[in-house]
JSON list of C-alpha atoms in Angstrom, two decimals:
[
{"chain": "A", "resi": 1, "resn": "UNK", "atom": "CA", "xyz": [-185.09, 19.65, 135.07]},
{"chain": "A", "resi": 2, "resn": "UNK", "atom": "CA", "xyz": [-185.66, 21.64, 132.62]},
{"chain": "A", "resi": 3, "resn": "UNK", "atom": "CA", "xyz": [-189.00, 21.85, 129.51]},
{"chain": "A", "resi": 4, "resn": "UNK", "atom": "CA", "xyz": [-187.17, 22.94, 125.68]},
{"chain": "A", "resi": 5, "resn": "UNK", "atom": "CA", "xyz": [-189.65, 23.15, 123.71]},
{"chain": "A", "resi": 6, "resn": "UNK", "atom": "CA", "xyz": [-188.44, 21.97, 119.63]},
{"chain": "A", "resi": 7, "resn": "UNK", "atom": "CA", "xyz": [-189.20, 22.98, 115.94]},
{"chain": "A", "resi": 8, "resn": "UNK", "atom": "CA", "xyz": [-192.51, 23.94, 114.25]},
{"chain": "A", "resi": 9, "resn": "UNK", "atom": "CA", "xyz": [-195.14, 24.88, 113.56]},
{"chain": "A", "resi": 10, "resn": "UNK", "atom": "CA", "xyz": [-195.64, 22.81, 116.78]},
{"chain": "A", "resi": 11, "resn": "UNK", "atom": "CA", "xyz": [-193.23, 22.74, 119.26]},
{"chain": "A", "resi": 12, "resn": "UNK", "atom": "CA", "xyz": [-192.30, 19.53, 120.49]},
{"chain": "A", "resi": 13, "resn": "UNK", "atom": "CA", "xyz": [-191.23, 18.32, 124.05]},
{"chain": "A", "resi": 14, "resn": "UNK", "atom": "CA", "xyz": [-188.05, 17.52, 124.80]},
{"chain": "A", "resi": 15, "resn": "UNK", "atom": "CA", "xyz": [-187.31, 17.22, 128.60]},
{"chain": "A", "resi": 16, "resn": "UNK", "atom": "CA", "xyz": [-183.50, 17.85, 129.87]},
{"chain": "A", "resi": 17, "resn": "UNK", "atom": "CA", "xyz": [-181.12, 18.01, 133.09]},
{"chain": "A", "resi": 18, "resn": "UNK", "atom": "CA", "xyz": [-179.01, 20.93, 133.82]},
{"chain": "A", "resi": 19, "resn": "UNK", "atom": "CA", "xyz": [-175.45, 20.32, 133.36]},
{"chain": "A", "resi": 20, "resn": "UNK", "atom": "CA", "xyz": [-173.27, 22.80, 134.61]},
{"chain": "A", "resi": 21, "resn": "UNK", "atom": "CA", "xyz": [-170.42, 20.32, 132.74]},
{"chain": "A", "resi": 22, "resn": "UNK", "atom": "CA", "xyz": [-170.23, 20.98, 129.72]},
{"chain": "A", "resi": 23, "resn": "UNK", "atom": "CA", "xyz": [-171.23, 23.25, 126.61]},
{"chain": "A", "resi": 24, "resn": "UNK", "atom": "CA", "xyz": [-174.06, 21.16, 124.18]},
{"chain": "A", "resi": 25, "resn": "UNK", "atom": "CA", "xyz": [-177.40, 20.44, 124.50]},
{"chain": "A", "resi": 26, "resn": "UNK", "atom": "CA", "xyz": [-178.41, 17.39, 122.92]},
{"chain": "A", "resi": 27, "resn": "UNK", "atom": "CA", "xyz": [-181.24, 15.13, 123.30]},
{"chain": "A", "resi": 28, "resn": "UNK", "atom": "CA", "xyz": [-182.78, 11.60, 121.11]},
{"chain": "A", "resi": 29, "resn": "UNK", "atom": "CA", "xyz": [-183.83, 12.00, 117.68]},
{"chain": "A", "resi": 30, "resn": "UNK", "atom": "CA", "xyz": [-186.38, 10.17, 115.21]},
{"chain": "A", "resi": 31, "resn": "UNK", "atom": "CA", "xyz": [-183.10, 8.08, 113.87]},
{"chain": "A", "resi": 32, "resn": "UNK", "atom": "CA", "xyz": [-181.89, 7.01, 117.49]},
{"chain": "A", "resi": 33, "resn": "UNK", "atom": "CA", "xyz": [-182.53, 3.58, 118.09]},
{"chain": "A", "resi": 34, "resn": "UNK", "atom": "CA", "xyz": [-183.01, 1.94, 121.58]},
{"chain": "A", "resi": 35, "resn": "UNK", "atom": "CA", "xyz": [-182.39, 5.19, 122.97]},
{"chain": "A", "resi": 36, "resn": "UNK", "atom": "CA", "xyz": [-184.58, 4.73, 125.69]},
{"chain": "A", "resi": 37, "resn": "UNK", "atom": "CA", "xyz": [-187.34, 5.11, 124.76]},
{"chain": "A", "resi": 38, "resn": "UNK", "atom": "CA", "xyz": [-189.59, 3.66, 127.09]},
{"chain": "A", "resi": 39, "resn": "UNK", "atom": "CA", "xyz": [-187.83, 5.24, 129.32]},
{"chain": "A", "resi": 40, "resn": "UNK", "atom": "CA", "xyz": [-187.79, 8.92, 128.68]},
{"chain": "A", "resi": 41, "resn": "UNK", "atom": "CA", "xyz": [-190.82, 11.47, 129.68]},
{"chain": "A", "resi": 42, "resn": "UNK", "atom": "CA", "xyz": [-190.87, 12.11, 125.55]},
{"chain": "A", "resi": 43, "resn": "UNK", "atom": "CA", "xyz": [-190.71, 10.47, 121.95]},
{"chain": "A", "resi": 44, "resn": "UNK", "atom": "CA", "xyz": [-187.19, 11.40, 119.75]},
{"chain": "A", "resi": 45, "resn": "UNK", "atom": "CA", "xyz": [-187.34, 14.48, 118.30]},
{"chain": "A", "resi": 46, "resn": "UNK", "atom": "CA", "xyz": [-189.19, 14.73, 115.00]},
{"chain": "A", "resi": 47, "resn": "UNK", "atom": "CA", "xyz": [-187.05, 16.86, 113.09]},
{"chain": "A", "resi": 48, "resn": "UNK", "atom": "CA", "xyz": [-189.49, 15.64, 110.22]},
{"chain": "A", "resi": 49, "resn": "UNK", "atom": "CA", "xyz": [-191.84, 17.34, 111.28]},
{"chain": "A", "resi": 50, "resn": "UNK", "atom": "CA", "xyz": [-190.65, 20.78, 111.70]},
{"chain": "A", "resi": 51, "resn": "UNK", "atom": "CA", "xyz": [-190.15, 22.86, 109.23]},
{"chain": "A", "resi": 52, "resn": "UNK", "atom": "CA", "xyz": [-187.17, 25.22, 111.37]},
{"chain": "A", "resi": 53, "resn": "UNK", "atom": "CA", "xyz": [-185.37, 22.43, 111.84]},
{"chain": "A", "resi": 54, "resn": "UNK", "atom": "CA", "xyz": [-181.94, 22.37, 109.78]},
{"chain": "A", "resi": 55, "resn": "UNK", "atom": "CA", "xyz": [-178.39, 20.20, 110.26]},
{"chain": "A", "resi": 56, "resn": "UNK", "atom": "CA", "xyz": [-175.35, 21.99, 110.17]},
{"chain": "A", "resi": 57, "resn": "UNK", "atom": "CA", "xyz": [-173.09, 22.26, 107.32]},
{"chain": "A", "resi": 58, "resn": "UNK", "atom": "CA", "xyz": [-169.07, 20.86, 107.96]},
{"chain": "A", "resi": 59, "resn": "UNK", "atom": "CA", "xyz": [-168.59, 24.24, 107.05]},
{"chain": "A", "resi": 60, "resn": "UNK", "atom": "CA", "xyz": [-170.47, 25.56, 110.16]},
{"chain": "A", "resi": 61, "resn": "UNK", "atom": "CA", "xyz": [-169.91, 23.36, 112.69]},
{"chain": "A", "resi": 62, "resn": "UNK", "atom": "CA", "xyz": [-170.00, 25.01, 116.02]},
{"chain": "A", "resi": 63, "resn": "UNK", "atom": "CA", "xyz": [-168.18, 22.51, 118.41]},
{"chain": "A", "resi": 64, "resn": "UNK", "atom": "CA", "xyz": [-168.10, 19.15, 116.78]},
{"chain": "A", "resi": 65, "resn": "UNK", "atom": "CA", "xyz": [-166.31, 17.70, 113.42]},
{"chain": "A", "resi": 66, "resn": "UNK", "atom": "CA", "xyz": [-166.82, 17.18, 109.87]},
{"chain": "A", "resi": 67, "resn": "UNK", "atom": "CA", "xyz": [-166.94, 13.32, 109.41]},
{"chain": "A", "resi": 68, "resn": "UNK", "atom": "CA", "xyz": [-168.64, 10.46, 107.25]},
{"chain": "A", "resi": 69, "resn": "UNK", "atom": "CA", "xyz": [-172.18, 9.63, 109.31]},
{"chain": "A", "resi": 70, "resn": "UNK", "atom": "CA", "xyz": [-175.34, 8.55, 107.76]},
{"chain": "A", "resi": 71, "resn": "UNK", "atom": "CA", "xyz": [-173.84, 8.08, 103.72]},
{"chain": "A", "resi": 72, "resn": "UNK", "atom": "CA", "xyz": [-173.18, 12.18, 104.34]},
{"chain": "A", "resi": 73, "resn": "UNK", "atom": "CA", "xyz": [-170.75, 14.75, 106.04]},
{"chain": "A", "resi": 74, "resn": "UNK", "atom": "CA", "xyz": [-172.23, 16.02, 109.24]},
{"chain": "A", "resi": 75, "resn": "UNK", "atom": "CA", "xyz": [-170.94, 17.92, 111.75]},
{"chain": "A", "resi": 76, "resn": "UNK", "atom": "CA", "xyz": [-170.08, 15.96, 114.55]},
{"chain": "A", "resi": 77, "resn": "UNK", "atom": "CA", "xyz": [-170.22, 15.73, 118.38]},
{"chain": "A", "resi": 78, "resn": "UNK", "atom": "CA", "xyz": [-169.55, 13.10, 121.02]},
{"chain": "A", "resi": 79, "resn": "UNK", "atom": "CA", "xyz": [-169.50, 13.01, 124.75]},
{"chain": "A", "resi": 80, "resn": "UNK", "atom": "CA", "xyz": [-168.27, 11.10, 127.22]},
{"chain": "A", "resi": 81, "resn": "UNK", "atom": "CA", "xyz": [-168.75, 10.66, 131.37]},
{"chain": "A", "resi": 82, "resn": "UNK", "atom": "CA", "xyz": [-166.85, 9.65, 134.50]},
{"chain": "A", "resi": 83, "resn": "UNK", "atom": "CA", "xyz": [-170.01, 6.98, 135.40]},
{"chain": "A", "resi": 84, "resn": "UNK", "atom": "CA", "xyz": [-169.80, 5.59, 131.64]},
{"chain": "A", "resi": 85, "resn": "UNK", "atom": "CA", "xyz": [-172.47, 6.72, 129.68]},
{"chain": "A", "resi": 86, "resn": "UNK", "atom": "CA", "xyz": [-172.27, 8.45, 126.40]},
{"chain": "A", "resi": 87, "resn": "UNK", "atom": "CA", "xyz": [-173.78, 9.91, 123.27]},
{"chain": "A", "resi": 88, "resn": "UNK", "atom": "CA", "xyz": [-173.01, 10.77, 119.66]},
{"chain": "A", "resi": 89, "resn": "UNK", "atom": "CA", "xyz": [-174.94, 13.20, 117.56]},
{"chain": "A", "resi": 90, "resn": "UNK", "atom": "CA", "xyz": [-174.82, 15.38, 114.59]},
{"chain": "A", "resi": 91, "resn": "UNK", "atom": "CA", "xyz": [-175.21, 19.41, 115.14]},
{"chain": "A", "resi": 92, "resn": "UNK", "atom": "CA", "xyz": [-178.11, 20.75, 114.12]},
{"chain": "A", "resi": 93, "resn": "UNK", "atom": "CA", "xyz": [-180.29, 24.01, 114.73]},
{"chain": "A", "resi": 94, "resn": "UNK", "atom": "CA", "xyz": [-183.60, 24.34, 115.33]},
{"chain": "A", "resi": 95, "resn": "UNK", "atom": "CA", "xyz": [-186.56, 27.43, 116.76]},
{"chain": "A", "resi": 96, "resn": "UNK", "atom": "CA", "xyz": [-186.19, 26.40, 120.71]},
{"chain": "A", "resi": 97, "resn": "UNK", "atom": "CA", "xyz": [-187.84, 27.59, 124.22]},
{"chain": "A", "resi": 98, "resn": "UNK", "atom": "CA", "xyz": [-187.11, 26.64, 127.53]},
{"chain": "A", "resi": 99, "resn": "UNK", "atom": "CA", "xyz": [-190.16, 26.00, 130.38]},
{"chain": "A", "resi": 100, "resn": "UNK", "atom": "CA", "xyz": [-194.05, 27.29, 130.21]},
{"chain": "A", "resi": 101, "resn": "UNK", "atom": "CA", "xyz": [-196.30, 25.07, 130.95]},
{"chain": "A", "resi": 102, "resn": "UNK", "atom": "CA", "xyz": [-195.13, 21.14, 131.57]},
{"chain": "A", "resi": 103, "resn": "UNK", "atom": "CA", "xyz": [-197.79, 19.41, 129.06]},
{"chain": "A", "resi": 104, "resn": "UNK", "atom": "CA", "xyz": [-198.93, 22.64, 126.26]},
{"chain": "A", "resi": 105, "resn": "UNK", "atom": "CA", "xyz": [-196.84, 23.77, 123.47]},
{"chain": "A", "resi": 106, "resn": "UNK", "atom": "CA", "xyz": [-197.07, 27.39, 123.07]},
{"chain": "A", "resi": 107, "resn": "UNK", "atom": "CA", "xyz": [-197.43, 29.65, 120.12]},
{"chain": "A", "resi": 108, "resn": "UNK", "atom": "CA", "xyz": [-194.17, 31.11, 118.59]},
{"chain": "A", "resi": 109, "resn": "UNK", "atom": "CA", "xyz": [-194.47, 34.87, 117.57]},
{"chain": "A", "resi": 110, "resn": "UNK", "atom": "CA", "xyz": [-191.10, 36.25, 117.05]},
{"chain": "A", "resi": 111, "resn": "UNK", "atom": "CA", "xyz": [-188.59, 36.96, 119.66]},
{"chain": "A", "resi": 112, "resn": "UNK", "atom": "CA", "xyz": [-188.85, 39.61, 122.15]},
{"chain": "A", "resi": 113, "resn": "UNK", "atom": "CA", "xyz": [-186.78, 40.56, 124.89]},
{"chain": "A", "resi": 114, "resn": "UNK", "atom": "CA", "xyz": [-187.57, 41.19, 128.38]},
{"chain": "A", "resi": 115, "resn": "UNK", "atom": "CA", "xyz": [-186.34, 43.50, 130.90]},
{"chain": "A", "resi": 116, "resn": "UNK", "atom": "CA", "xyz": [-187.01, 45.64, 133.17]},
{"chain": "A", "resi": 117, "resn": "UNK", "atom": "CA", "xyz": [-187.31, 44.83, 136.82]},
{"chain": "A", "resi": 118, "resn": "UNK", "atom": "CA", "xyz": [-189.84, 42.95, 136.89]},
{"chain": "A", "resi": 119, "resn": "UNK", "atom": "CA", "xyz": [-187.95, 40.47, 135.05]},
{"chain": "A", "resi": 120, "resn": "UNK", "atom": "CA", "xyz": [-187.81, 37.62, 137.28]},
{"chain": "A", "resi": 121, "resn": "UNK", "atom": "CA", "xyz": [-191.31, 37.76, 137.73]},
{"chain": "A", "resi": 122, "resn": "UNK", "atom": "CA", "xyz": [-192.15, 35.99, 134.06]},
{"chain": "A", "resi": 123, "resn": "UNK", "atom": "CA", "xyz": [-195.33, 34.37, 133.71]},
{"chain": "A", "resi": 124, "resn": "UNK", "atom": "CA", "xyz": [-194.85, 31.18, 132.24]},
{"chain": "A", "resi": 125, "resn": "UNK", "atom": "CA", "xyz": [-196.85, 31.25, 129.69]},
{"chain": "A", "resi": 126, "resn": "UNK", "atom": "CA", "xyz": [-195.02, 33.89, 127.85]},
{"chain": "A", "resi": 127, "resn": "UNK", "atom": "CA", "xyz": [-191.78, 31.67, 126.97]},
{"chain": "A", "resi": 128, "resn": "UNK", "atom": "CA", "xyz": [-192.38, 31.30, 124.21]},
{"chain": "A", "resi": 129, "resn": "UNK", "atom": "CA", "xyz": [-191.05, 35.92, 124.01]},
{"chain": "A", "resi": 130, "resn": "UNK", "atom": "CA", "xyz": [-187.68, 34.12, 124.64]},
{"chain": "A", "resi": 131, "resn": "UNK", "atom": "CA", "xyz": [-187.52, 31.94, 121.67]},
{"chain": "A", "resi": 132, "resn": "UNK", "atom": "CA", "xyz": [-184.15, 31.45, 119.57]},
{"chain": "A", "resi": 133, "resn": "UNK", "atom": "CA", "xyz": [-182.42, 29.38, 117.11]},
{"chain": "A", "resi": 134, "resn": "UNK", "atom": "CA", "xyz": [-180.83, 26.99, 119.24]},
{"chain": "A", "resi": 135, "resn": "UNK", "atom": "CA", "xyz": [-177.27, 24.72, 118.19]},
{"chain": "A", "resi": 136, "resn": "UNK", "atom": "CA", "xyz": [-177.92, 21.36, 119.28]},
{"chain": "A", "resi": 137, "resn": "UNK", "atom": "CA", "xyz": [-176.90, 18.25, 119.46]},
{"chain": "A", "resi": 138, "resn": "UNK", "atom": "CA", "xyz": [-179.27, 15.33, 117.42]},
{"chain": "A", "resi": 139, "resn": "UNK", "atom": "CA", "xyz": [-177.96, 12.15, 119.17]},
{"chain": "A", "resi": 140, "resn": "UNK", "atom": "CA", "xyz": [-178.61, 9.15, 117.25]},
{"chain": "A", "resi": 141, "resn": "UNK", "atom": "CA", "xyz": [-176.60, 7.28, 119.80]},
{"chain": "A", "resi": 142, "resn": "UNK", "atom": "CA", "xyz": [-176.26, 6.98, 123.48]},
{"chain": "A", "resi": 143, "resn": "UNK", "atom": "CA", "xyz": [-175.15, 4.39, 126.20]},
{"chain": "A", "resi": 144, "resn": "UNK", "atom": "CA", "xyz": [-174.85, 4.28, 129.91]},
{"chain": "A", "resi": 145, "resn": "UNK", "atom": "CA", "xyz": [-177.43, 6.11, 132.08]},
{"chain": "A", "resi": 146, "resn": "UNK", "atom": "CA", "xyz": [-178.63, 8.41, 129.05]},
{"chain": "A", "resi": 147, "resn": "UNK", "atom": "CA", "xyz": [-180.95, 5.47, 127.58]},
{"chain": "A", "resi": 148, "resn": "UNK", "atom": "CA", "xyz": [-182.12, 5.25, 131.15]},
{"chain": "A", "resi": 149, "resn": "UNK", "atom": "CA", "xyz": [-182.94, 8.07, 133.13]},
{"chain": "A", "resi": 150, "resn": "UNK", "atom": "CA", "xyz": [-186.02, 9.89, 132.71]},
{"chain": "A", "resi": 151, "resn": "UNK", "atom": "CA", "xyz": [-184.81, 13.56, 131.19]},
{"chain": "A", "resi": 152, "resn": "UNK", "atom": "CA", "xyz": [-184.91, 12.97, 126.69]},
{"chain": "A", "resi": 153, "resn": "UNK", "atom": "CA", "xyz": [-181.45, 14.53, 127.15]},
{"chain": "A", "resi": 154, "resn": "UNK", "atom": "CA", "xyz": [-178.90, 17.40, 128.33]},
{"chain": "A", "resi": 155, "resn": "UNK", "atom": "CA", "xyz": [-178.63, 21.24, 128.23]},
{"chain": "A", "resi": 156, "resn": "UNK", "atom": "CA", "xyz": [-175.05, 22.03, 128.69]},
{"chain": "A", "resi": 157, "resn": "UNK", "atom": "CA", "xyz": [-175.03, 25.22, 130.79]},
{"chain": "A", "resi": 158, "resn": "UNK", "atom": "CA", "xyz": [-170.88, 25.63, 131.08]},
{"chain": "A", "resi": 159, "resn": "UNK", "atom": "CA", "xyz": [-169.42, 29.35, 130.39]},
{"chain": "A", "resi": 160, "resn": "UNK", "atom": "CA", "xyz": [-168.98, 27.82, 126.58]},
{"chain": "A", "resi": 161, "resn": "UNK", "atom": "CA", "xyz": [-170.18, 29.78, 123.28]},
{"chain": "A", "resi": 162, "resn": "UNK", "atom": "CA", "xyz": [-172.06, 26.50, 122.62]},
{"chain": "A", "resi": 163, "resn": "UNK", "atom": "CA", "xyz": [-173.74, 26.93, 126.44]},
{"chain": "A", "resi": 164, "resn": "UNK", "atom": "CA", "xyz": [-177.79, 27.12, 126.46]},
{"chain": "A", "resi": 165, "resn": "UNK", "atom": "CA", "xyz": [-177.68, 30.45, 127.87]},
{"chain": "A", "resi": 166, "resn": "UNK", "atom": "CA", "xyz": [-174.08, 31.80, 125.71]},
{"chain": "A", "resi": 167, "resn": "UNK", "atom": "CA", "xyz": [-176.40, 31.26, 122.68]},
{"chain": "A", "resi": 168, "resn": "UNK", "atom": "CA", "xyz": [-179.78, 32.57, 124.07]},
{"chain": "A", "resi": 169, "resn": "UNK", "atom": "CA", "xyz": [-177.76, 35.82, 124.44]},
{"chain": "A", "resi": 170, "resn": "UNK", "atom": "CA", "xyz": [-175.79, 35.86, 121.67]},
{"chain": "A", "resi": 171, "resn": "UNK", "atom": "CA", "xyz": [-179.38, 35.50, 119.14]},
{"chain": "A", "resi": 172, "resn": "UNK", "atom": "CA", "xyz": [-180.65, 38.29, 121.50]},
{"chain": "A", "resi": 173, "resn": "UNK", "atom": "CA", "xyz": [-183.56, 36.26, 123.24]},
{"chain": "A", "resi": 174, "resn": "UNK", "atom": "CA", "xyz": [-181.92, 36.77, 126.56]},
{"chain": "A", "resi": 175, "resn": "UNK", "atom": "CA", "xyz": [-180.20, 40.57, 127.55]},
{"chain": "A", "resi": 176, "resn": "UNK", "atom": "CA", "xyz": [-177.49, 39.68, 130.09]},
{"chain": "A", "resi": 177, "resn": "UNK", "atom": "CA", "xyz": [-174.72, 36.92, 129.66]},
{"chain": "A", "resi": 178, "resn": "UNK", "atom": "CA", "xyz": [-176.88, 35.01, 132.54]},
{"chain": "A", "resi": 179, "resn": "UNK", "atom": "CA", "xyz": [-179.89, 32.55, 133.78]}
]
C-alpha cells in the first residue's frame, strides 16, 4: 500500500491499496458511517479540518456525474469490483502527496519538480515537494472487503486522466508521464 498525505495545514494520512485496474483514488471521508474505521490503518479523512479541501461542482465532474446527494447536487462516483466490494463517493479536491515517513506528516512548502539523474534516489522527507491538487472520491459508503481491509482506500493507477500518476503529471508535480 501507499501512504497518501491529504489536506492542509496538517496533512492527514490515508493508506491506500494500489489498483492498476481503475483510475480513481478514493477513501472514506468524515460523513461515512460503518466504513471500517475499526479495521483501517487511519481514521476517516476529516475534510472539515483542511483549509484546501473543496467539493467539485457539477460543472467540474472529473469522472463522476451530477447527482442529488446529501441534500444537494454533487459529482457522484461509484465503483464495483468483481469480488463483490463497492463504494460510493462524491468528487473532491485537496492538496496531496504520496510517501514520506509513515508516522509523521511533513510540511508542504509548495510544489517543486525533481529532475536529473538522481530523481530515483530522493530522500523520503522530500515527498512534500511533489504535492499537488488531487481530484479524488470522498467515500460516503463502502461494502465488502473495503470495510475490513487494513488500507483506508484505493489509488487508481490505470492509464486514464483520472489516475493518480496522470494527475501528478498534469499538475506538474512530476516531469514525465510515469510513476
